[in-house]
Amino acid sequence: MQPEAICQHGLPARPWADARLNRLPGVLPVAEGDWLLVDEVYAAQMALRERLLAAKGDAVLRASPGAIAACAELLDAVLADALTRPGFVAEGGVVRCPDGRRVPLDRERPLETAARLVQEDLVVLERPDGADEHIITAASLCFPASWTLGEKFLKPLTRVHRPVAEYEGDIAKRVQRLFDGLQPGRPIWRMNYLIYSDPALFQPRTEADKRPPASGSARWLRMERQGMRRLPESGAVVFSIHTFVIPLERLSDADRNALSASKPVG
């Protein structure tokens, strides 16, 4: 599905050098207009996303019947953001994208339509009445970093983060409080980073399937800018994931040394 590596040219942030980001949960407010990003590999990532959406079915796109309203609201939010950016133009019932694609505004399939517009994977989480935690009720997940939508769909946050060792006890409670406290119009973001031996964006793995350790000279830094935003009408939380893959050889000596001395944040 992916004939060559799709890599950005530079770092989106340096979380290993920023005490605010290099811890859990390590969140910061999103600057005005920075909820979703468009970078230099937009065309390449979107071409891969289109192929995955066509070929992988519910491995990359799922929505529960109860999440339809939240998905429709998400599409409206994505459109409102995208149409402020260069290269996105609404033409009747179609959006022309920066890479020249024309995406029909199919409101019968709002999550898929949103996924075809932006680089971010989009995960919708809702907290059912009486539940202790938010659960994943819908998601477009074309660029999974060692997890599968099949295992996490309709599961609560603590189950979603299995088998992340750091996500226990106090951290789990803090993250749930963070989700509960999100206010419409005040999104937040965090950054995670791990070293991978394979630059592929589509890397699904079950909980039992361990990620192979990075070794040798072919190593890549995989970073995720994870946004969290509450939708005002449905109350759902949108967890957005913008994935960056950067060859370690492109990093400066100072960044490589600082990275090797740090503990990756997942």
Tab-separated table of C-alpha atoms in Angstrom:
chain	number	residue	atom	x	y	z
A	1	MET	CA	0.000	0.000	0.000
A	2	GLN	CA	2.938	2.365	0.556
A	3	PRO	CA	5.685	2.191	-2.105
A	4	GLU	CA	7.971	4.731	-0.490
A	5	ALA	CA	8.482	6.617	2.743
A	6	ILE	CA	6.430	9.776	3.191
A	7	CYS	CA	8.603	12.032	5.317
A	8	GLN	CA	8.396	15.642	6.414
A	9	HIS	CA	11.473	17.826	6.096
A	10	GLY	CA	11.669	19.189	9.624
A	11	LEU	CA	10.499	18.835	13.201
A	12	PRO	CA	7.064	20.144	14.219
A	13	ALA	CA	8.257	20.522	17.816
A	14	ARG	CA	10.998	19.332	20.151
A	15	PRO	CA	9.100	17.703	23.024
A	16	TRP	CA	12.278	16.146	24.451
A	17	ALA	CA	13.527	19.702	25.054
A	18	ASP	CA	10.240	21.159	26.336
A	19	ALA	CA	9.334	20.292	29.919
A	20	ARG	CA	5.686	21.141	29.226
A	21	LEU	CA	5.450	18.420	26.565
A	22	ASN	CA	7.944	15.826	27.788
A	23	ARG	CA	5.625	14.333	30.406
A	24	LEU	CA	2.153	12.837	30.643
A	25	PRO	CA	-0.297	14.139	29.675
A	26	GLY	CA	1.781	17.203	28.682
A	27	VAL	CA	-0.862	19.394	27.035
A	28	LEU	CA	-0.829	22.971	25.742
A	29	PRO	CA	-3.571	25.242	24.360
A	30	VAL	CA	-3.985	25.246	20.585
A	31	ALA	CA	-3.085	28.580	19.012
A	32	GLU	CA	-5.759	30.316	16.966
A	33	GLY	CA	-6.116	28.585	13.602
A	34	ASP	CA	-3.807	25.682	14.494
A	35	TRP	CA	-6.284	22.908	15.286
A	36	LEU	CA	-5.610	21.130	11.981
A	37	LEU	CA	-2.383	21.395	9.991
A	38	VAL	CA	-1.452	21.272	6.316
A	39	ASP	CA	2.202	20.484	5.674
A	40	GLU	CA	4.516	19.712	2.754
A	41	VAL	CA	3.459	16.056	2.456
A	42	TYR	CA	-0.269	16.796	2.251
A	43	ALA	CA	-0.575	15.396	-1.284
A	44	ALA	CA	1.394	12.221	-0.539
A	45	GLN	CA	-0.396	11.485	2.735
A	46	MET	CA	-3.810	12.127	1.206
A	47	ALA	CA	-3.085	9.862	-1.769
A	48	LEU	CA	-2.218	7.075	0.660
A	49	ARG	CA	-5.284	7.851	2.775
A	50	GLU	CA	-7.536	7.558	-0.291
A	51	ARG	CA	-6.049	4.141	-1.124
A	52	LEU	CA	-6.479	2.914	2.440
A	53	LEU	CA	-10.069	4.120	2.684
A	54	ALA	CA	-10.846	2.293	-0.557
A	55	ALA	CA	-9.058	-0.941	0.381
A	56	LYS	CA	-9.223	-1.414	4.149
A	57	GLY	CA	-12.899	-0.889	5.002
A	58	ASP	CA	-13.723	-0.978	8.705
A	59	ALA	CA	-10.063	-1.441	9.606
A	60	VAL	CA	-9.652	2.299	8.989
A	61	LEU	CA	-13.170	3.749	9.265
A	62	ARG	CA	-15.931	2.968	11.769
A	63	ALA	CA	-18.873	4.828	13.248
A	64	SER	CA	-21.528	3.603	15.639
A	65	PRO	CA	-25.151	4.527	14.804
A	66	GLY	CA	-25.288	6.754	17.860
A	67	ALA	CA	-22.312	8.814	16.672
A	68	ILE	CA	-23.930	10.133	13.488
A	69	ALA	CA	-24.760	13.535	15.002
A	70	ALA	CA	-21.222	13.941	16.347
A	71	CYS	CA	-19.732	12.953	12.971
A	72	ALA	CA	-21.930	15.478	11.167
A	73	GLU	CA	-20.815	18.175	13.595
A	74	LEU	CA	-17.200	17.094	13.115
A	75	LEU	CA	-17.506	17.497	9.343
A	76	ASP	CA	-18.829	21.026	9.830
A	77	ALA	CA	-15.871	21.833	12.103
A	78	VAL	CA	-13.356	20.391	9.629
A	79	LEU	CA	-14.923	22.357	6.771
A	80	ALA	CA	-14.913	25.583	8.767
A	81	ASP	CA	-11.213	25.102	9.498
A	82	ALA	CA	-10.134	23.910	6.048
A	83	LEU	CA	-11.882	26.656	4.120
A	84	THR	CA	-9.810	29.312	5.911
A	85	ARG	CA	-6.640	27.801	4.446
A	86	PRO	CA	-4.970	28.349	1.069
A	87	GLY	CA	-5.840	25.676	-1.475
A	88	PHE	CA	-9.251	24.676	-0.095
A	89	VAL	CA	-12.173	26.026	-2.110
A	90	ALA	CA	-15.869	25.166	-1.812
A	91	GLU	CA	-17.470	24.791	-5.231
A	92	GLY	CA	-21.143	23.977	-4.792
A	93	GLY	CA	-21.330	20.524	-3.245
A	94	VAL	CA	-17.614	19.834	-3.720
A	95	VAL	CA	-14.414	20.942	-1.972
A	96	ARG	CA	-11.315	21.399	-4.105
A	97	CYS	CA	-8.256	20.471	-2.026
A	98	PRO	CA	-4.650	21.755	-2.187
A	99	ASP	CA	-3.576	18.632	-4.099
A	100	GLY	CA	-6.233	19.155	-6.765
A	101	ARG	CA	-8.655	16.460	-5.591
A	102	ARG	CA	-12.333	17.328	-5.624
A	103	VAL	CA	-14.086	15.825	-2.603
A	104	PRO	CA	-17.896	15.643	-2.761
A	105	LEU	CA	-19.595	16.865	0.411
A	106	ASP	CA	-21.377	13.609	1.180
A	107	ARG	CA	-23.307	14.358	4.352
A	108	GLU	CA	-24.607	10.807	4.436
A	109	ARG	CA	-20.990	9.767	5.136
A	110	PRO	CA	-19.706	12.691	7.217
A	111	LEU	CA	-16.757	10.955	8.860
A	112	GLU	CA	-15.376	9.610	5.588
A	113	THR	CA	-15.857	13.002	3.951
A	114	ALA	CA	-13.926	14.724	6.749
A	115	ALA	CA	-11.187	12.088	6.526
A	116	ARG	CA	-10.745	12.787	2.813
A	117	LEU	CA	-10.137	16.493	3.432
A	118	VAL	CA	-7.413	16.612	6.083
A	119	GLN	CA	-4.183	14.847	7.002
A	120	GLU	CA	-5.316	14.124	10.547
A	121	ASP	CA	-6.779	10.857	11.692
A	122	LEU	CA	-9.997	11.757	13.509
A	123	VAL	CA	-11.281	9.887	16.567
A	124	VAL	CA	-14.655	10.724	18.130
A	125	LEU	CA	-15.085	9.976	21.832
A	126	GLU	CA	-18.295	10.303	23.822
A	127	ARG	CA	-19.175	9.657	27.460
A	128	PRO	CA	-22.444	7.736	27.727
A	129	ASP	CA	-24.826	8.635	30.527
A	130	GLY	CA	-23.684	6.953	33.725
A	131	ALA	CA	-20.318	5.864	32.298
A	132	ASP	CA	-17.044	6.594	34.066
A	133	GLU	CA	-15.057	7.198	30.884
A	134	HIS	CA	-15.268	8.369	27.302
A	135	ILE	CA	-15.418	5.660	24.645
A	136	ILE	CA	-14.481	5.671	20.955
A	137	THR	CA	-17.760	5.897	19.042
A	138	ALA	CA	-16.342	6.725	15.594
A	139	ALA	CA	-12.921	7.004	13.985
A	140	SER	CA	-11.004	7.373	10.771
A	141	LEU	CA	-7.632	5.759	11.463
A	142	CYS	CA	-5.471	5.404	8.358
A	143	PHE	CA	-2.120	5.973	10.071
A	144	PRO	CA	-2.232	3.856	13.258
A	145	ALA	CA	0.954	3.756	15.315
A	146	SER	CA	0.886	0.161	16.561
A	147	TRP	CA	-2.806	-0.166	17.442
A	148	THR	CA	-5.952	-1.295	15.684
A	149	LEU	CA	-9.366	0.252	15.414
A	150	GLY	CA	-10.903	-3.207	15.689
A	151	GLU	CA	-9.573	-3.682	19.229
A	152	LYS	CA	-10.292	-0.151	20.473
A	153	PHE	CA	-13.668	0.693	18.900
A	154	LEU	CA	-16.428	1.255	21.487
A	155	LYS	CA	-13.889	0.778	24.292
A	156	PRO	CA	-13.259	3.202	27.197
A	157	LEU	CA	-10.080	5.240	27.532
A	158	THR	CA	-8.335	2.876	29.943
A	159	ARG	CA	-8.968	-0.025	27.574
A	160	VAL	CA	-7.918	2.052	24.559
A	161	HIS	CA	-4.519	2.704	26.118
A	162	ARG	CA	-3.765	-0.931	26.901
A	163	PRO	CA	-0.928	-2.024	26.967
A	164	VAL	CA	0.684	1.404	27.597
A	165	ALA	CA	2.398	0.855	30.943
A	166	GLU	CA	2.426	4.564	31.836
A	167	TYR	CA	-1.361	4.794	31.486
A	168	GLU	CA	-2.255	3.572	34.929
A	169	GLY	CA	-3.881	4.913	38.076
A	170	ASP	CA	-3.268	8.619	38.450
A	171	ILE	CA	-2.497	9.270	34.763
A	172	ALA	CA	-5.728	7.585	33.661
A	173	LYS	CA	-7.736	9.674	36.128
A	174	ARG	CA	-5.983	12.875	35.037
A	175	VAL	CA	-6.692	12.183	31.370
A	176	GLN	CA	-10.370	11.529	32.079
A	177	ARG	CA	-10.578	14.772	34.064
A	178	LEU	CA	-8.891	16.528	31.155
A	179	PHE	CA	-11.517	15.181	28.731
A	180	ASP	CA	-14.324	16.128	31.117
A	181	GLY	CA	-12.942	19.651	31.451
A	182	LEU	CA	-12.548	20.429	27.756
A	183	GLN	CA	-14.517	23.516	26.763
A	184	PRO	CA	-15.845	24.292	23.266
A	185	GLY	CA	-13.585	26.779	21.516
A	186	ARG	CA	-10.591	25.932	23.721
A	187	PRO	CA	-8.818	22.960	22.107
A	188	ILE	CA	-5.559	21.576	23.460
A	189	TRP	CA	-2.723	19.533	21.999
A	190	ARG	CA	0.155	17.293	22.984
A	191	MET	CA	3.017	15.617	21.163
A	192	ASN	CA	4.265	12.070	21.362
A	193	TYR	CA	7.328	10.553	19.739
A	194	LEU	CA	8.846	7.113	19.262
A	195	ILE	CA	11.680	5.619	17.206
A	196	TYR	CA	10.575	3.204	14.477
A	197	SER	CA	12.537	0.880	12.205
A	198	ASP	CA	9.917	1.269	9.461
A	199	PRO	CA	8.669	4.605	8.067
A	200	ALA	CA	5.289	3.215	6.926
A	201	LEU	CA	2.358	5.338	8.058
A	202	PHE	CA	-0.082	2.416	8.157
A	203	GLN	CA	1.263	0.269	11.015
A	204	PRO	CA	-1.630	-1.533	12.727
A	205	ARG	CA	-0.681	-3.950	15.497
A	206	THR	CA	-2.807	-5.847	17.957
A	207	GLU	CA	-2.105	-5.641	21.666
A	208	ALA	CA	-0.427	-9.048	21.484
A	209	ASP	CA	1.744	-8.062	18.513
A	210	LYS	CA	4.817	-6.319	19.883
A	211	ARG	CA	6.383	-3.528	17.860
A	212	PRO	CA	9.849	-4.622	16.692
A	213	PRO	CA	12.640	-2.577	18.268
A	214	ALA	CA	14.320	0.008	16.071
A	215	SER	CA	17.814	-1.096	15.142
A	216	GLY	CA	20.507	-0.516	12.565
A	217	SER	CA	20.899	2.590	10.445
A	218	ALA	CA	17.384	2.658	8.962
A	219	ARG	CA	15.587	4.468	11.762
A	220	TRP	CA	12.864	7.054	11.766
A	221	LEU	CA	11.406	9.425	14.311
A	222	ARG	CA	7.622	9.099	14.332
A	223	MET	CA	5.813	11.989	15.990
A	224	GLU	CA	2.120	12.620	16.535
A	225	ARG	CA	0.572	15.998	17.193
A	226	GLN	CA	-2.561	15.008	19.068
A	227	GLY	CA	-5.356	17.547	19.358
A	228	MET	CA	-8.366	17.415	21.667
A	229	ARG	CA	-11.437	19.529	20.949
A	230	ARG	CA	-14.976	19.458	22.314
A	231	LEU	CA	-17.817	19.846	19.831
A	232	PRO	CA	-20.390	22.265	21.282
A	233	GLU	CA	-23.631	20.656	20.094
A	234	SER	CA	-23.033	16.926	20.642
A	235	GLY	CA	-20.527	17.372	23.470
A	236	ALA	CA	-18.278	14.780	21.816
A	237	VAL	CA	-14.497	15.083	22.026
A	238	VAL	CA	-12.516	14.930	18.792
A	239	PHE	CA	-9.037	13.450	19.160
A	240	SER	CA	-7.051	14.423	16.058
A	241	ILE	CA	-3.714	12.859	15.110
A	242	HIS	CA	-1.322	14.522	12.662
A	243	THR	CA	1.536	12.122	11.946
A	244	PHE	CA	5.097	13.166	11.134
A	245	VAL	CA	7.843	10.770	10.015
A	246	ILE	CA	11.383	12.126	9.885
A	247	PRO	CA	14.621	10.202	9.177
A	248	LEU	CA	16.926	10.498	12.159
A	249	GLU	CA	19.723	11.450	9.784
A	250	ARG	CA	17.921	14.736	9.088
A	251	LEU	CA	18.164	15.777	12.719
A	252	SER	CA	20.989	17.935	13.960
A	253	ASP	CA	23.613	16.368	16.201
A	254	ALA	CA	22.167	18.319	19.121
A	255	ASP	CA	18.664	16.984	18.490
A	256	ARG	CA	19.872	13.402	18.039
A	257	ASN	CA	21.851	13.570	21.274
A	258	ALA	CA	18.947	15.096	23.204
A	259	LEU	CA	16.543	12.562	21.723
A	260	SER	CA	18.751	9.600	22.641
A	261	ALA	CA	19.022	10.887	26.204
A	262	SER	CA	15.275	11.323	26.611
A	263	LYS	CA	12.516	8.874	27.415
A	264	PRO	CA	10.103	8.767	24.466
A	265	VAL	CA	6.586	9.955	25.245
A	266	GLY	CA	3.822	7.698	23.948
